[in-house]
Short mmCIF file of C-alpha atoms in Angstrom, two decimals:
data_model
loop_
_atom_site.label_atom_id
_atom_site.label_comp_id
_atom_site.label_asym_id
_atom_site.label_seq_id
_atom_site.Cartn_x
_atom_site.Cartn_y
_atom_site.Cartn_z
CA UNK A 1373 -11.77 -51.70 -226.12
CA UNK A 1374 -14.22 -49.11 -227.33
CA UNK A 1375 -15.15 -46.34 -224.99
CA UNK A 1376 -18.85 -45.86 -224.29
CA UNK A 1377 -20.42 -43.00 -226.18
CA UNK A 1378 -20.99 -39.97 -223.99
CA UNK A 1379 -23.23 -37.21 -225.17
CA UNK A 1380 -21.72 -33.78 -224.78
CA UNK A 1381 -24.15 -31.36 -223.33
CA UNK A 1382 -24.51 -28.11 -225.19
CA UNK A 1383 -23.34 -25.03 -223.30
CA UNK A 1384 -26.49 -23.10 -222.68
CA UNK A 1385 -24.85 -20.25 -220.78
CA UNK A 1386 -25.63 -16.95 -222.39
CA UNK A 1387 -23.86 -13.64 -221.87
CA UNK A 1388 -25.50 -11.19 -219.55
CA UNK A 1389 -28.27 -9.10 -220.99
CA UNK A 1390 -26.72 -5.94 -222.40
CA UNK A 1391 -23.14 -7.29 -222.13
CA UNK A 1392 -22.33 -6.37 -225.73
CA UNK A 1393 -23.75 -2.88 -225.28
CA UNK A 1394 -21.84 -2.43 -222.02
CA UNK A 1395 -18.52 -3.41 -223.61
CA UNK A 1396 -19.17 -1.18 -226.60
CA UNK A 1397 -19.98 1.70 -224.26
CA UNK A 1398 -16.80 1.12 -222.24
CA UNK A 1399 -14.79 1.12 -225.43
CA UNK A 1400 -16.30 4.40 -226.61
CA UNK A 1401 -15.67 5.85 -223.15
CA UNK A 1402 -12.04 4.71 -223.31
CA UNK A 1403 -11.64 6.32 -226.72
CA UNK A 1404 -13.01 9.61 -225.41
CA UNK A 1405 -10.74 9.51 -222.34
CA UNK A 1406 -7.65 8.82 -224.43
CA UNK A 1407 -8.45 11.68 -226.83
CA UNK A 1408 -9.11 14.14 -223.99
CA UNK A 1409 -6.03 12.98 -222.09
CA UNK A 1410 -3.52 13.58 -224.89
CA UNK A 1411 -2.29 16.71 -223.13
CA UNK A 1412 -2.19 15.03 -219.69
CA UNK A 1413 0.76 13.29 -218.11
CA UNK A 1414 0.94 9.52 -218.11
CA UNK A 1415 0.29 9.27 -214.37
CA UNK A 1416 -2.75 11.53 -214.58
CA UNK A 1417 -4.16 9.59 -217.55
CA UNK A 1418 -3.81 6.26 -215.72
CA UNK A 1419 -5.57 7.78 -212.72
CA UNK A 1420 -8.52 8.90 -214.90
CA UNK A 1421 -8.76 5.48 -216.54
CA UNK A 1422 -8.81 3.83 -213.13
CA UNK A 1423 -11.52 6.23 -211.93
CA UNK A 1424 -13.82 5.22 -214.79
CA UNK A 1425 -13.04 1.50 -214.30
CA UNK A 1426 -11.25 1.19 -217.64
CA UNK A 1427 -8.20 -0.11 -215.76
CA UNK A 1428 -8.50 -2.29 -212.67
CA UNK A 1429 -4.78 -2.36 -211.84
CA UNK A 1430 -3.12 -0.47 -209.04
CA UNK A 1431 -1.27 2.75 -209.73
CA UNK A 1432 2.49 2.39 -210.46
CA UNK A 1433 4.47 3.99 -207.68
CA UNK A 1434 8.02 4.51 -206.45
CA UNK A 1435 9.19 2.42 -203.48
CA UNK A 1436 12.44 1.42 -201.83
CA UNK A 1437 13.65 -2.12 -202.38
CA UNK A 1438 15.39 -3.43 -199.29
CA UNK A 1439 19.05 -4.26 -199.23
CA UNK A 1440 20.02 -7.92 -199.65
CA UNK A 1441 23.19 -9.97 -199.73
CA UNK A 1442 23.75 -9.53 -203.45
CA UNK A 1443 22.19 -6.08 -203.95
CA UNK A 1444 21.95 -2.68 -202.39
CA UNK A 1445 18.87 -0.68 -201.52
CA UNK A 1446 17.43 0.74 -204.71
CA UNK A 1447 14.51 2.87 -205.89
CA UNK A 1448 12.16 0.73 -208.00
CA UNK A 1449 8.85 1.19 -209.78
CA UNK A 1450 6.24 -1.19 -208.36
CA UNK A 1451 3.40 -2.03 -210.69
CA UNK A 1452 1.25 -4.69 -209.04
CA UNK A 1453 3.58 -7.63 -208.43
CA UNK A 1454 6.17 -6.42 -210.92
CA UNK A 1455 9.19 -4.34 -209.96
CA UNK A 1456 11.17 -2.31 -212.48
CA UNK A 1457 14.53 -1.01 -211.35
CA UNK A 1458 15.35 2.66 -211.88
CA UNK A 1459 19.08 1.89 -211.31
CA UNK A 1460 19.13 4.62 -208.64
CA UNK A 1461 20.49 3.76 -205.20
CA UNK A 1462 18.53 4.77 -202.11
CA UNK A 1463 21.48 6.46 -200.45
CA UNK A 1464 20.34 8.86 -197.77
CA UNK A 1465 16.90 9.47 -199.30
CA UNK A 1466 13.89 8.97 -197.06
CA UNK A 1467 11.25 9.51 -199.75
CA UNK A 1468 11.69 8.03 -203.25
CA UNK A 1469 9.71 10.93 -204.74
CA UNK A 1470 12.42 13.30 -203.54
CA UNK A 1471 14.65 12.09 -206.40
CA UNK A 1472 13.76 14.01 -209.62
CA UNK A 1473 15.42 11.40 -211.84
CA UNK A 1474 13.36 8.59 -210.31
CA UNK A 1475 10.17 10.64 -210.74
CA UNK A 1476 11.06 11.23 -214.41
CA UNK A 1477 11.55 7.49 -214.93
CA UNK A 1478 8.19 6.80 -213.25
CA UNK A 1479 6.51 9.30 -215.56
CA UNK A 1480 8.12 7.69 -218.63
CA UNK A 1481 6.96 4.28 -217.45
CA UNK A 1482 3.39 5.52 -216.90
CA UNK A 1483 3.37 7.17 -220.32
CA UNK A 1484 4.49 3.96 -221.98
CA UNK A 1485 1.87 1.97 -220.07
CA UNK A 1486 -0.87 4.44 -221.05
CA UNK A 1487 0.18 4.19 -224.70
CA UNK A 1488 0.12 0.39 -224.49
CA UNK A 1489 -3.42 0.54 -223.07
CA UNK A 1490 -4.45 2.90 -225.84
CA UNK A 1491 -3.06 0.50 -228.46
CA UNK A 1492 -5.17 -2.27 -226.94
CA UNK A 1493 -8.41 -0.33 -226.49
CA UNK A 1494 -8.44 2.47 -229.08
CA UNK A 1495 -5.70 1.97 -231.72
CA UNK A 1496 -7.71 3.67 -234.48
CA UNK A 1497 -7.34 7.05 -232.73
CA UNK A 1498 -3.54 6.95 -232.49
CA UNK A 1499 -1.88 9.46 -234.87
CA UNK A 1500 0.36 7.93 -237.51
CA UNK A 1501 2.99 10.56 -236.74
CA UNK A 1502 3.22 9.33 -233.14
CA UNK A 1503 4.05 5.78 -234.23
CA UNK A 1504 6.71 7.00 -236.66
CA UNK A 1505 8.18 9.31 -234.00
CA UNK A 1506 8.37 6.54 -231.41
CA UNK A 1507 9.99 4.23 -233.96
CA UNK A 1508 12.62 6.83 -234.89
CA UNK A 1509 13.35 7.49 -231.21
CA UNK A 1510 14.22 3.84 -230.75
CA UNK A 1511 16.45 3.88 -233.86
CA UNK A 1512 18.46 6.84 -232.55
CA UNK A 1513 21.90 5.48 -231.51
CA UNK A 1514 21.92 8.00 -228.66
CA UNK A 1515 19.01 6.10 -227.10
CA UNK A 1516 20.67 3.56 -224.80
CA UNK A 1517 17.47 1.84 -223.71
CA UNK A 1518 17.52 -1.97 -223.91
CA UNK A 1519 14.54 -2.10 -226.28
CA UNK A 1520 16.17 0.48 -228.55
CA UNK A 1521 19.45 -1.44 -228.71
CA UNK A 1522 17.70 -4.70 -229.55
CA UNK A 1523 15.62 -3.04 -232.29
CA UNK A 1524 18.68 -1.38 -233.85
CA UNK A 1525 20.66 -4.60 -233.85
CA UNK A 1526 17.79 -6.52 -235.45
CA UNK A 1527 17.15 -3.88 -238.13
CA UNK A 1528 20.83 -3.51 -239.03
CA UNK A 1529 21.17 -7.28 -239.32
CA UNK A 1530 18.13 -7.60 -241.56
CA UNK A 1531 19.15 -4.71 -243.82
CA UNK A 1532 22.90 -5.48 -243.84
CA UNK A 1533 23.85 -2.11 -242.37
CA UNK A 1534 27.20 -1.99 -240.65
CA UNK A 1535 26.51 1.23 -238.74
CA UNK A 1536 23.22 2.10 -236.99
CA UNK A 1537 23.88 5.77 -237.77
CA UNK A 1538 23.51 5.21 -241.54
CA UNK A 1539 20.19 3.44 -241.10
CA UNK A 1540 18.96 6.06 -238.61
CA UNK A 1541 19.80 9.00 -240.91
CA UNK A 1542 18.02 7.50 -243.91
CA UNK A 1543 15.00 6.47 -241.82
CA UNK A 1544 14.77 9.86 -240.12
CA UNK A 1545 14.83 11.67 -243.45
CA UNK A 1546 12.03 9.54 -244.90
CA UNK A 1547 9.98 9.48 -241.68
CA UNK A 1548 10.18 13.25 -241.24
CA UNK A 1549 8.82 13.88 -244.74
CA UNK A 1550 5.96 11.42 -244.23
CA UNK A 1551 5.07 13.13 -240.92
CA UNK A 1552 4.84 16.40 -242.82
CA UNK A 1553 2.21 14.78 -245.04
CA UNK A 1554 0.12 12.87 -242.47
CA UNK A 1555 -0.01 15.71 -239.90
CA UNK A 1556 -2.81 14.59 -237.50
CA UNK A 1557 -4.07 11.64 -239.57
CA UNK A 1558 -5.11 8.69 -237.38
CA UNK A 1559 -4.66 4.97 -237.94
CA UNK A 1560 -8.40 4.53 -238.42
CA UNK A 1561 -8.23 6.66 -241.57
CA UNK A 1562 -5.46 4.59 -243.18
CA UNK A 1563 -6.55 2.90 -246.40
CA UNK A 1564 -4.96 1.09 -249.35
CA UNK A 1565 -4.44 4.33 -251.28
CA UNK A 1566 -2.20 5.87 -248.62
CA UNK A 1567 1.00 5.22 -250.63
CA UNK A 1568 -0.46 6.51 -253.91
CA UNK A 1569 -1.82 9.63 -252.18
CA UNK A 1570 1.56 10.33 -250.60
CA UNK A 1571 3.31 10.00 -253.97
CA UNK A 1572 0.80 12.39 -255.59
CA UNK A 1573 1.31 14.93 -252.77
CA UNK A 1574 5.10 14.58 -252.71
CA UNK A 1575 5.66 14.82 -256.47
CA UNK A 1576 3.66 18.04 -256.65
CA UNK A 1577 6.16 19.68 -254.33
CA UNK A 1578 9.58 20.62 -255.78
CA UNK A 1579 12.74 19.66 -253.99
CA UNK A 1580 13.34 23.29 -253.06
CA UNK A 1581 10.94 26.04 -252.13
CA UNK A 1582 10.08 28.30 -255.03
CA UNK A 1583 9.78 25.64 -257.72
CA UNK A 1584 12.54 27.00 -260.00
CA UNK A 1585 16.30 27.20 -259.79
CA UNK A 1586 18.53 30.22 -260.36
CA UNK A 1587 18.34 29.73 -264.14
CA UNK A 1588 14.54 29.73 -264.09
CA UNK A 1589 14.21 25.99 -264.83
CA UNK A 1590 11.58 23.96 -262.98
CA UNK A 1591 13.15 21.81 -260.28
CA UNK A 1592 12.69 18.09 -260.83
CA UNK A 1593 10.15 16.32 -258.62
CA UNK A 1594 11.01 13.45 -256.31
CA UNK A 1595 11.53 10.09 -258.02
CA UNK A 1596 9.40 7.02 -257.38
CA UNK A 1597 12.29 5.14 -255.81
CA UNK A 1598 12.76 7.87 -253.20
CA UNK A 1599 9.05 7.84 -252.39
CA UNK A 1600 9.10 4.08 -251.93
CA UNK A 1601 12.04 4.41 -249.54
CA UNK A 1602 9.99 6.91 -247.48
CA UNK A 1603 7.01 4.56 -247.38
CA UNK A 1604 9.22 1.62 -246.45
CA UNK A 1605 10.07 3.50 -243.23
CA UNK A 1606 6.33 3.71 -242.50
CA UNK A 1607 5.95 -0.02 -243.18
CA UNK A 1608 8.78 -0.86 -240.79
CA UNK A 1609 7.29 1.47 -238.15
CA UNK A 1610 3.91 -0.26 -238.50
CA UNK A 1611 5.55 -3.70 -238.28
CA UNK A 1612 7.34 -2.67 -235.08
CA UNK A 1613 4.08 -1.27 -233.64
CA UNK A 1614 2.17 -4.49 -234.38
CA UNK A 1615 4.90 -6.72 -232.94
CA UNK A 1616 5.42 -4.62 -229.82
CA UNK A 1617 1.84 -3.73 -228.85
CA UNK A 1618 -0.35 -6.29 -230.76
CA UNK A 1619 -3.24 -3.84 -231.35
CA UNK A 1620 -6.56 -5.15 -232.76
CA UNK A 1621 -6.17 -3.33 -236.08
CA UNK A 1622 -4.80 -4.08 -239.55
CA UNK A 1623 -2.24 -1.64 -240.95
CA UNK A 1624 -1.71 -2.18 -244.64
CA UNK A 1625 -1.45 -0.07 -247.79
CA UNK A 1626 -0.34 -0.58 -251.39
CA UNK A 1627 3.12 0.58 -252.38
CA UNK A 1628 3.12 2.75 -255.51
CA UNK A 1629 4.99 1.18 -258.45
CA UNK A 1630 8.12 2.66 -259.96
CA UNK A 1631 7.01 4.04 -263.30
CA UNK A 1632 9.41 4.97 -266.08
CA UNK A 1633 8.96 8.59 -267.00
CA UNK A 1634 9.26 9.72 -270.63
CA UNK A 1635 12.44 11.66 -269.89
CA UNK A 1636 14.00 8.93 -267.76
CA UNK A 1637 16.45 6.46 -269.26
CA UNK A 1638 15.73 2.79 -268.68
CA UNK A 1639 19.35 1.72 -268.95
CA UNK A 1640 22.82 2.95 -269.78
CA UNK A 1641 24.00 1.90 -273.23
CA UNK A 1642 27.52 0.81 -274.07
CA UNK A 1643 27.92 3.89 -276.25
CA UNK A 1644 27.35 6.05 -273.14
CA UNK A 1645 29.69 3.94 -271.02
CA UNK A 1646 32.34 4.37 -273.71
CA UNK A 1647 31.72 8.12 -273.63
CA UNK A 1648 32.33 8.17 -269.85
CA UNK A 1649 35.56 6.17 -270.22
CA UNK A 1650 36.90 8.56 -272.88
CA UNK A 1651 36.06 11.52 -270.63
CA UNK A 1652 37.98 9.85 -267.80
CA UNK A 1653 40.98 9.49 -270.11
CA UNK A 1654 40.99 13.23 -270.68
CA UNK A 1655 39.21 13.65 -274.01
CA UNK A 1656 37.20 16.87 -274.24
CA UNK A 1657 33.44 16.64 -274.74
CA UNK A 1658 31.65 19.68 -276.17
CA UNK A 1659 28.08 19.89 -274.85
CA UNK A 1660 25.53 19.37 -277.58
CA UNK A 1661 28.09 18.39 -280.21
CA UNK A 1662 30.55 15.65 -279.26
CA UNK A 1663 34.25 15.13 -278.64
CA UNK A 1664 36.48 17.98 -279.78
CA UNK A 1665 39.02 17.42 -282.57
CA UNK A 1666 41.94 19.38 -283.94
CA UNK A 1667 44.46 19.23 -286.75
CA UNK A 1668 47.94 18.28 -285.65
CA UNK A 1669 51.16 18.01 -287.64
CA UNK A 1670 52.32 14.39 -287.48
CA UNK A 1671 55.56 13.93 -289.37
CA UNK A 1672 55.15 15.67 -292.73
CA UNK A 1673 51.34 15.79 -292.88
CA UNK A 1674 48.37 17.11 -290.96
CA UNK A 1675 46.19 14.61 -289.10
CA UNK A 1676 42.81 15.07 -287.43
CA UNK A 1677 43.11 13.91 -283.79
CA UNK A 1678 40.84 14.28 -280.73
CA UNK A 1679 41.65 16.97 -278.18
CA UNK A 1680 43.03 15.52 -274.94
CA UNK A 1681 43.85 17.25 -271.68
CA UNK A 1682 47.16 16.66 -269.87
CA UNK A 1683 47.23 13.62 -267.59
CA UNK A 1684 47.85 15.70 -264.46
CA UNK A 1685 44.48 17.42 -264.91
CA UNK A 1686 42.49 14.19 -265.34
CA UNK A 1687 44.35 11.69 -263.18
CA UNK A 1688 41.64 11.84 -260.48
CA UNK A 1689 39.09 10.51 -263.02
CA UNK A 1690 40.86 7.20 -263.73
CA UNK A 1691 39.33 5.35 -260.76
CA UNK A 1692 35.90 5.78 -262.34
CA UNK A 1693 36.88 3.55 -265.30
CA UNK A 1694 37.18 0.41 -263.18
CA UNK A 1695 34.06 1.31 -261.23
CA UNK A 1696 31.81 1.78 -264.26
CA UNK A 1697 33.14 -1.35 -266.04
CA UNK A 1698 32.57 -3.58 -262.97
CA UNK A 1699 29.08 -2.15 -262.64
CA UNK A 1700 28.32 -2.77 -266.32
CA UNK A 1701 29.90 -6.22 -266.73
CA UNK A 1702 29.00 -7.87 -263.39
CA UNK A 1703 25.98 -5.95 -262.05
CA UNK A 1704 27.62 -5.53 -258.63
CA UNK A 1705 26.09 -2.72 -256.61
CA UNK A 1706 27.67 0.63 -255.75
CA UNK A 1707 28.92 -0.02 -252.21
CA UNK A 1708 29.95 -3.61 -252.93
CA UNK A 1709 32.16 -2.44 -255.84
CA UNK A 1710 34.05 -0.04 -253.60
CA UNK A 1711 34.74 -2.87 -251.10
CA UNK A 1712 36.03 -5.44 -253.61
CA UNK A 1713 39.54 -6.82 -253.18
CA UNK A 1714 41.75 -9.40 -254.85
CA UNK A 1715 41.97 -11.94 -252.00
CA UNK A 1716 39.35 -13.85 -249.94
CA UNK A 1717 38.18 -11.80 -246.95
CA UNK A 1718 35.65 -12.04 -244.12
CA UNK A 1719 34.13 -8.56 -244.12
CA UNK A 1720 34.08 -7.59 -247.82
CA UNK A 1721 33.89 -9.20 -251.23
CA UNK A 1722 36.63 -10.14 -253.65
CA UNK A 1723 37.33 -11.23 -257.23
CA UNK A 1724 38.63 -14.79 -257.53
CA UNK A 1725 40.69 -14.74 -260.73
CA UNK A 1726 41.61 -18.43 -260.55
CA UNK A 1727 38.02 -19.70 -260.37
CA UNK A 1728 36.55 -16.91 -262.54
CA UNK A 1729 34.04 -15.89 -259.83
CA UNK A 1730 33.11 -12.66 -258.09
CA UNK A 1731 32.10 -12.74 -254.41
CA UNK A 1732 30.02 -9.68 -253.62
CA UNK A 1733 29.99 -10.34 -249.85
CA UNK A 1734 32.63 -11.33 -247.37
CA UNK A 1735 32.63 -14.78 -245.84
CA UNK A 1736 31.11 -13.44 -242.59
CA UNK A 1737 29.10 -10.55 -244.00
CA UNK A 1738 25.38 -10.73 -243.03
CA UNK A 1739 23.14 -11.22 -246.06
CA UNK A 1740 20.50 -8.68 -246.98
CA UNK A 1741 17.05 -10.30 -247.13
CA UNK A 1742 15.76 -8.35 -250.11
CA UNK A 1743 19.07 -7.96 -251.97
CA UNK A 1744 21.37 -10.84 -251.01
CA UNK A 1745 24.06 -9.98 -253.63
CA UNK A 1746 25.08 -13.57 -254.12
CA UNK A 1747 28.35 -14.68 -255.68
CA UNK A 1748 28.38 -15.52 -259.35
CA UNK A 1749 30.65 -16.37 -262.28
CA UNK A 1750 32.16 -13.81 -264.60
CA UNK A 1751 32.72 -14.07 -268.33
CA UNK A 1752 36.19 -15.14 -269.46
CA UNK A 1753 36.58 -11.83 -271.30
CA UNK A 1754 35.80 -10.01 -268.03
CA UNK A 1755 38.34 -12.19 -266.23
CA UNK A 1756 41.02 -11.23 -268.79
CA UNK A 1757 40.27 -7.58 -268.08
CA UNK A 1758 40.53 -8.14 -264.32
CA UNK A 1759 43.79 -10.09 -264.73
CA UNK A 1760 45.28 -7.10 -266.57
CA UNK A 1761 44.18 -4.77 -263.77
CA UNK A 1762 45.67 -7.04 -261.10
CA UNK A 1763 48.97 -7.33 -262.96
CA UNK A 1764 49.15 -3.56 -263.30
CA UNK A 1765 48.44 -3.09 -259.58
CA UNK A 1766 51.16 -5.57 -258.65
CA UNK A 1767 53.67 -3.82 -260.90
CA UNK A 1768 52.84 -0.41 -259.43
CA UNK A 1769 52.95 -1.81 -255.90
CA UNK A 1770 56.47 -3.13 -256.38
CA UNK A 1771 57.64 0.01 -258.16
CA UNK A 1772 56.12 2.61 -255.82
CA UNK A 1773 56.17 0.63 -252.58
CA UNK A 1774 52.48 0.73 -251.66
CA UNK A 1775 51.63 0.48 -247.99
CA UNK A 1776 48.72 -1.62 -246.81
CA UNK A 1777 45.40 0.19 -246.14
CA UNK A 1778 44.74 1.15 -242.55
CA UNK A 1779 41.40 -0.69 -242.25
CA UNK A 1780 42.62 -4.14 -243.35
CA UNK A 1781 45.76 -5.68 -244.84
CA UNK A 1782 44.32 -6.15 -248.35
CA UNK A 1783 44.37 -3.80 -251.34
CA UNK A 1784 41.25 -2.68 -253.18
CA UNK A 1785 40.28 -3.21 -256.82
CA UNK A 1786 38.93 0.35 -257.16
CA UNK A 1787 41.51 2.45 -255.38
CA UNK A 1788 43.06 5.90 -255.18
CA UNK A 1789 46.20 4.98 -257.14
CA UNK A 1790 48.01 3.33 -254.23
CA UNK A 1791 45.61 0.51 -253.29
CA UNK A 1792 43.65 2.49 -250.71
CA UNK A 1793 39.82 2.59 -250.66
CA UNK A 1794 37.61 5.27 -252.20
CA UNK A 1795 34.83 6.70 -250.06
CA UNK A 1796 31.28 6.49 -251.36
CA UNK A 1797 30.83 10.27 -251.27
CA UNK A 1798 33.92 10.82 -253.46
CA UNK A 1799 32.75 8.27 -256.01
CA UNK A 1800 29.20 9.67 -256.06
CA UNK A 1801 30.54 13.16 -256.75
CA UNK A 1802 32.80 11.84 -259.51
CA UNK A 1803 29.91 9.94 -261.14
CA UNK A 1804 27.74 13.06 -261.10
CA UNK A 1805 30.55 15.14 -262.61
CA UNK A 1806 31.23 12.61 -265.36
CA UNK A 1807 27.59 12.05 -266.31
CA UNK A 1808 26.92 15.79 -266.38
CA UNK A 1809 30.05 16.44 -268.47
CA UNK A 1810 29.07 13.97 -271.22
CA UNK A 1811 25.31 14.65 -271.04
CA UNK A 1812 24.00 11.45 -269.46
CA UNK A 1813 20.85 12.16 -267.49
CA UNK A 1814 20.66 9.08 -265.27
CA UNK A 1815 22.26 7.40 -262.26
CA UNK A 1816 25.15 4.96 -261.94
CA UNK A 1817 22.78 2.08 -261.15
CA UNK A 1818 21.49 2.22 -264.71
CA UNK A 1819 24.85 0.67 -265.62
CA UNK A 1820 23.56 -2.61 -264.22
CA UNK A 1821 20.39 -2.35 -266.31
CA UNK A 1822 22.56 -1.56 -269.32
CA UNK A 1823 24.69 -4.61 -268.64
CA UNK A 1824 21.65 -6.89 -268.47
CA UNK A 1825 20.31 -5.46 -271.73
CA UNK A 1826 23.71 -5.82 -273.43
CA UNK A 1827 24.06 -9.46 -272.33
CA UNK A 1828 20.52 -10.16 -273.54
CA UNK A 1829 21.10 -8.59 -276.95
CA UNK A 1830 24.27 -10.68 -277.29
CA UNK A 1831 22.11 -13.83 -277.02
CA UNK A 1832 22.30 -14.77 -273.33
CA UNK A 1833 18.96 -15.93 -271.84
CA UNK A 1834 17.63 -14.22 -268.72
CA UNK A 1835 18.17 -17.21 -266.43
CA UNK A 1836 21.86 -17.24 -267.35
CA UNK A 1837 22.13 -13.45 -266.95
CA UNK A 1838 20.67 -13.70 -263.45
CA UNK A 1839 23.47 -16.15 -262.62
CA UNK A 1840 26.14 -13.73 -263.90
CA UNK A 1841 24.63 -10.74 -262.09
CA UNK A 1842 24.09 -12.41 -258.71
CA UNK A 1843 20.32 -12.08 -258.52
CA UNK A 1844 17.31 -14.35 -258.85
CA UNK A 1845 15.50 -15.07 -262.10
CA UNK A 1846 12.24 -13.78 -260.59
CA UNK A 1847 13.80 -10.36 -259.95
CA UNK A 1848 15.14 -10.23 -263.50
CA UNK A 1849 11.72 -11.20 -264.88
CA UNK A 1850 9.98 -8.44 -262.90
CA UNK A 1851 12.55 -5.73 -263.61
CA UNK A 1852 13.08 -6.52 -267.30
CA UNK A 1853 9.65 -7.53 -268.59
CA UNK A 1854 10.48 -6.10 -272.00
CA UNK A 1855 13.36 -8.55 -272.31
CA UNK A 1856 11.18 -11.39 -271.05
CA UNK A 1857 8.63 -10.65 -273.75
CA UNK A 1858 11.45 -10.50 -276.34
CA UNK A 1859 12.49 -14.03 -275.34
CA UNK A 1860 8.93 -15.25 -275.77
CA UNK A 1861 8.57 -13.60 -279.20
CA UNK A 1862 12.07 -14.44 -280.41
CA UNK A 1863 12.79 -10.81 -281.39
CA UNK A 1864 14.75 -8.11 -279.58
CA UNK A 1865 12.70 -5.00 -278.68
CA UNK A 1866 12.63 -2.25 -281.29
CA UNK A 1867 12.44 1.22 -279.67
CA UNK A 1868 11.56 2.83 -283.01
CA UNK A 1869 8.57 0.59 -283.80
CA UNK A 1870 5.45 2.53 -282.86
CA UNK A 1871 3.01 -0.18 -284.00
CA UNK A 1872 4.88 -3.08 -282.38
CA UNK A 1873 5.97 -4.57 -285.72
CA UNK A 1874 8.70 -7.22 -285.63
CA UNK A 1875 11.75 -6.54 -287.78
CA UNK A 1876 13.48 -9.63 -289.24
CA UNK A 1877 16.92 -8.18 -288.55
CA UNK A 1878 16.08 -8.07 -284.81
CA UNK A 1879 15.53 -11.82 -284.51
CA UNK A 1880 17.12 -13.14 -281.32
CA UNK A 1881 20.71 -14.28 -281.64
CA UNK A 1882 21.66 -17.79 -280.51
CA UNK A 1883 23.36 -18.07 -277.10
CA UNK A 1884 27.09 -17.38 -277.54
CA UNK A 1885 29.92 -19.56 -276.33
CA UNK A 1886 31.31 -17.70 -273.28
CA UNK A 1887 34.81 -19.14 -273.81
CA UNK A 1888 35.06 -17.71 -277.34
CA UNK A 1889 33.08 -14.53 -276.83
CA UNK A 1890 35.07 -11.36 -277.48
CA UNK A 1891 34.43 -7.93 -276.05
CA UNK A 1892 33.21 -6.63 -279.42
CA UNK A 1893 30.94 -9.65 -279.73
CA UNK A 1894 29.36 -8.75 -276.39
CA UNK A 1895 28.81 -5.00 -276.82
CA UNK A 1896 28.28 -4.98 -280.61
CA UNK A 1897 27.03 -8.43 -281.70
CA UNK A 1898 25.28 -7.12 -284.85
CA UNK A 1899 27.94 -4.57 -285.84
CA UNK A 1900 25.51 -1.66 -285.42
CA UNK A 1901 27.43 0.25 -282.75
CA UNK A 1902 27.85 3.85 -283.91
CA UNK A 1903 31.23 5.50 -284.03
CA UNK A 1904 32.31 7.87 -281.31
CA UNK A 1905 30.47 11.13 -281.88
CA UNK A 1906 32.80 14.05 -282.62
CA UNK A 1907 32.18 17.63 -283.63
CA UNK A 1908 32.72 18.82 -287.17
CA UNK A 1909 36.47 19.25 -287.69
CA UNK A 1910 37.89 22.75 -288.15
CA UNK A 1911 39.22 23.75 -291.59
CA UNK A 1912 42.34 21.91 -292.58
CA UNK A 1913 45.43 24.13 -292.47
CA UNK A 1914 47.03 24.96 -295.79
CA UNK A 1915 50.09 22.85 -296.62
CA UNK A 1916 53.38 24.54 -295.87
CA UNK A 1917 55.35 25.69 -298.94
CA UNK A 1918 58.94 24.69 -299.34
CA UNK A 1919 61.49 27.40 -300.00
CA UNK A 1920 59.37 30.18 -298.56
CA UNK A 1921 56.89 32.57 -300.21
CA UNK A 1922 57.79 34.41 -303.43
CA UNK A 1923 58.21 38.16 -303.27
CA UNK A 1924 55.46 40.18 -304.87
#
């Protein structure tokens, strides 16, 4: 049955004459009151707003809540029909304002309410530094407020941080430096170039006051990655502000890209990784020349051999060999490498030798949204290397009687010589010492980039490399656009070609068979790997004469 057509009358009600002007005037008045009341207390500011009819609500006040069967008499903050407990018992008090702690909690409540009203009515006048400061206050583990605890738990879960202190320290460092830049800048002055302007300002300032070190060399400016980490704190503070207060304003700016500087290495080559391994084994590197050599009598003849320090002096370096090889061959990140074990675990990753897989997270470890660090297969040649390490660890454990680590009952892949874990600070210091000793001006993370480049030059396509390195193909495409272009052209990139010419000898190699691939076939597929660089040998000693020297 069809319903009869009913004409809908048009709403002819119009707003009051001057309504728009009145609301605009009230908003400008509210902005002026908030700016003038920045030095006032929260209670005084609410009183002024109520006087000028900006707020129609009653004033928050302290009252006694009567005793009941399941509760005692308490001091509460009454705001209209809402009651907020101060968790302070009435006791023998006759006036709730006689308790200084309750008055302080009322003032904090009024200040928060005034800020919430300001976010609703005049968000463009709020200083950026105030939002960052409020966000950092909630991240502080010493803040036991319910909102602060919920925010810390949510942030740590999203960013895969086990301790709120680590996240708070890094956020406080970045937020403090951004506050130094913004000073009194307000949200209304935020534009898309905020991130680029901050990078320009920050990179003009050296890391230390004075601009030069003790040797007179100019101190290096802050890197793009560090600047992006600072701006990410601002983004998270803005996101929290929008979720918590829902202000009628858009807060958005462009993040500056990470640009490769002329003096910055894109990746770590296998030749440099080999140099680090030889340094860990005790071979002496002479700065600016190469590894030192000497003539040594071997049997009845002189032989030129490399200079090597005693094992007792270099034994502390050996743990870096496993670390740098895992980084280079699997692309596992710094902290995840230090947590790897040999057996399946809930809280940290492990290497499954039987299935030829590496699990970069534990079975119950929360996944990072931006960097999930997924599990992935490893090459058979890498598995053979790991099997040799595991067999050596088992032999040493039985011979020396290793005791289980204190934190969990499983041994570590990268350990201190007895299966115990290595702290991140110790490994960072060792990496810096090694790279400085053999003249490598980059970070350990470039080992992952070097591994991707090495796999690609051996013939592996990018989609297969992303599977080996536990990341997505999109991330590999964005981070290694040079390699993506090489796949499209069919030629490996030539760093020496200034005009972009394609050399026939750099034509892409066919994908190798992982089961038959050797270590030399991976790191030196074309046979172009240079020999280990050594200094010019000293003069060869004269051969010893038999029977002694003749008398003159």
